[in-house]
Amino acid sequence: EQSTLTAFMINRHPDQSLSVDWSLAGLSTSGLISHLELAGHHPKEANDAAHPQRIGAPGPGLTTRNGDTWTSVLKPLSWNMVRFSLAV
């Protein structure tokens, strides 16, 4: 049987990336499933009829592994979803 661990994170800083370290020691993780990211250039930026693709579909984010520690880098003004596969 397989389960997932999903985390949602937001970086509201207008111009600085944020690094988040994860320790999944004690969990039987099979690996990273995905890191999806939506990022903009201004906090009030949104899609509208004139600019329907201003903020597009989620793109891949950056999450790397070093032993039992994972590091996710969140771009400025971004919404992030990170999913891990867990063996139960």
PDB file of C-alpha atoms in Angstrom:
ATOM      1  CA  GLU A   1       0.000   0.000   0.000  1.00  0.00           C
ATOM      2  CA  GLN A   2       1.228   3.498  -0.799  1.00  0.00           C
ATOM      3  CA  SER A   3       0.332   6.816   0.829  1.00  0.00           C
ATOM      4  CA  THR A   4       1.413  10.376   0.186  1.00  0.00           C
ATOM      5  CA  LEU A   5       2.524  13.302   2.282  1.00  0.00           C
ATOM      6  CA  THR A   6       1.478  16.638   0.767  1.00  0.00           C
ATOM      7  CA  ALA A   7       2.601  20.068   1.976  1.00  0.00           C
ATOM      8  CA  PHE A   8       1.411  23.476   0.785  1.00  0.00           C
ATOM      9  CA  MET A   9       3.689  26.482   1.224  1.00  0.00           C
ATOM     10  CA  ILE A  10       3.538  30.158   0.297  1.00  0.00           C
ATOM     11  CA  ASN A  11       6.396  32.623   0.017  1.00  0.00           C
ATOM     12  CA  ARG A  12       4.940  36.133   0.244  1.00  0.00           C
ATOM     13  CA  HIS A  13       8.245  37.953   0.111  1.00  0.00           C
ATOM     14  CA  PRO A  14       8.319  40.233  -2.957  1.00  0.00           C
ATOM     15  CA  ASP A  15      11.921  39.578  -4.017  1.00  0.00           C
ATOM     16  CA  GLN A  16      13.631  36.910  -1.889  1.00  0.00           C
ATOM     17  CA  SER A  17      13.501  33.151  -2.337  1.00  0.00           C
ATOM     18  CA  LEU A  18      12.923  30.999   0.730  1.00  0.00           C
ATOM     19  CA  SER A  19      14.681  27.707   1.437  1.00  0.00           C
ATOM     20  CA  VAL A  20      12.735  25.102   3.457  1.00  0.00           C
ATOM     21  CA  ASP A  21      14.517  22.036   4.875  1.00  0.00           C
ATOM     22  CA  TRP A  22      12.527  18.853   5.524  1.00  0.00           C
ATOM     23  CA  SER A  23      13.623  16.008   7.755  1.00  0.00           C
ATOM     24  CA  LEU A  24      11.647  12.919   6.848  1.00  0.00           C
ATOM     25  CA  ALA A  25      13.712  10.622   9.078  1.00  0.00           C
ATOM     26  CA  GLY A  26      11.404   8.093  10.684  1.00  0.00           C
ATOM     27  CA  LEU A  27       9.094   8.058   7.670  1.00  0.00           C
ATOM     28  CA  SER A  28       9.478   5.395   5.054  1.00  0.00           C
ATOM     29  CA  THR A  29       9.587   7.636   2.003  1.00  0.00           C
ATOM     30  CA  SER A  30       9.845   6.285  -1.527  1.00  0.00           C
ATOM     31  CA  GLY A  31      10.751   9.685  -2.909  1.00  0.00           C
ATOM     32  CA  LEU A  32       9.463  12.931  -4.285  1.00  0.00           C
ATOM     33  CA  ILE A  33       6.346  12.722  -6.446  1.00  0.00           C
ATOM     34  CA  SER A  34       6.194  16.368  -7.486  1.00  0.00           C
ATOM     35  CA  HIS A  35       6.809  19.990  -6.568  1.00  0.00           C
ATOM     36  CA  LEU A  36       4.352  22.293  -8.351  1.00  0.00           C
ATOM     37  CA  GLU A  37       4.784  26.048  -8.206  1.00  0.00           C
ATOM     38  CA  LEU A  38       2.753  29.106  -9.179  1.00  0.00           C
ATOM     39  CA  ALA A  39       4.761  32.322  -9.065  1.00  0.00           C
ATOM     40  CA  GLY A  40       3.982  35.915  -9.992  1.00  0.00           C
ATOM     41  CA  HIS A  41       5.755  39.257 -10.169  1.00  0.00           C
ATOM     42  CA  HIS A  42       3.395  41.362  -8.056  1.00  0.00           C
ATOM     43  CA  PRO A  43       1.218  40.428  -5.041  1.00  0.00           C
ATOM     44  CA  LYS A  44      -1.965  41.700  -6.712  1.00  0.00           C
ATOM     45  CA  GLU A  45      -1.217  40.103 -10.082  1.00  0.00           C
ATOM     46  CA  ALA A  46      -4.047  37.938 -11.423  1.00  0.00           C
ATOM     47  CA  ASN A  47      -5.416  36.527 -14.649  1.00  0.00           C
ATOM     48  CA  ASP A  48      -8.214  38.450 -16.356  1.00  0.00           C
ATOM     49  CA  ALA A  49      -9.996  38.508 -19.728  1.00  0.00           C
ATOM     50  CA  ALA A  50      -7.322  40.731 -21.278  1.00  0.00           C
ATOM     51  CA  HIS A  51      -4.428  38.646 -19.850  1.00  0.00           C
ATOM     52  CA  PRO A  52      -5.672  35.068 -19.317  1.00  0.00           C
ATOM     53  CA  GLN A  53      -2.165  33.585 -19.091  1.00  0.00           C
ATOM     54  CA  ARG A  54      -0.525  36.182 -16.817  1.00  0.00           C
ATOM     55  CA  ILE A  55      -0.163  33.491 -14.168  1.00  0.00           C
ATOM     56  CA  GLY A  56      -0.037  30.197 -16.046  1.00  0.00           C
ATOM     57  CA  ALA A  57      -0.337  26.562 -15.171  1.00  0.00           C
ATOM     58  CA  PRO A  58       1.852  25.297 -12.351  1.00  0.00           C
ATOM     59  CA  GLY A  59       5.457  24.657 -13.274  1.00  0.00           C
ATOM     60  CA  PRO A  60       8.006  22.410 -11.621  1.00  0.00           C
ATOM     61  CA  GLY A  61       9.551  23.705  -8.432  1.00  0.00           C
ATOM     62  CA  LEU A  62      12.962  22.866  -7.009  1.00  0.00           C
ATOM     63  CA  THR A  63      13.188  20.197  -4.295  1.00  0.00           C
ATOM     64  CA  THR A  64      16.392  18.224  -3.756  1.00  0.00           C
ATOM     65  CA  ARG A  65      17.448  15.429  -1.424  1.00  0.00           C
ATOM     66  CA  ASN A  66      20.548  14.963   0.742  1.00  0.00           C
ATOM     67  CA  GLY A  67      20.183  11.771   2.820  1.00  0.00           C
ATOM     68  CA  ASP A  68      17.053  12.046   4.993  1.00  0.00           C
ATOM     69  CA  THR A  69      16.848  15.807   4.430  1.00  0.00           C
ATOM     70  CA  TRP A  70      14.973  17.432   1.559  1.00  0.00           C
ATOM     71  CA  THR A  71      15.276  21.103   0.615  1.00  0.00           C
ATOM     72  CA  SER A  72      12.571  23.030  -1.241  1.00  0.00           C
ATOM     73  CA  VAL A  73      13.335  26.448  -2.726  1.00  0.00           C
ATOM     74  CA  LEU A  74      10.299  28.741  -2.919  1.00  0.00           C
ATOM     75  CA  LYS A  75      10.491  31.606  -5.406  1.00  0.00           C
ATOM     76  CA  PRO A  76       9.308  35.072  -4.325  1.00  0.00           C
ATOM     77  CA  LEU A  77       5.522  35.514  -4.409  1.00  0.00           C
ATOM     78  CA  SER A  78       4.875  31.819  -4.952  1.00  0.00           C
ATOM     79  CA  TRP A  79       2.423  29.090  -3.997  1.00  0.00           C
ATOM     80  CA  ASN A  80       3.933  25.603  -3.761  1.00  0.00           C
ATOM     81  CA  MET A  81       2.667  22.043  -3.389  1.00  0.00           C
ATOM     82  CA  VAL A  82       5.229  19.344  -2.564  1.00  0.00           C
ATOM     83  CA  ARG A  83       4.194  15.666  -2.582  1.00  0.00           C
ATOM     84  CA  PHE A  84       6.177  12.726  -1.240  1.00  0.00           C
ATOM     85  CA  SER A  85       5.445   9.024  -1.666  1.00  0.00           C
ATOM     86  CA  LEU A  86       5.345   7.057   1.597  1.00  0.00           C
ATOM     87  CA  ALA A  87       5.467   3.280   2.021  1.00  0.00           C
ATOM     88  CA  VAL A  88       2.963   2.151   4.638  1.00  0.00           C
TER      89      VAL A  88
END
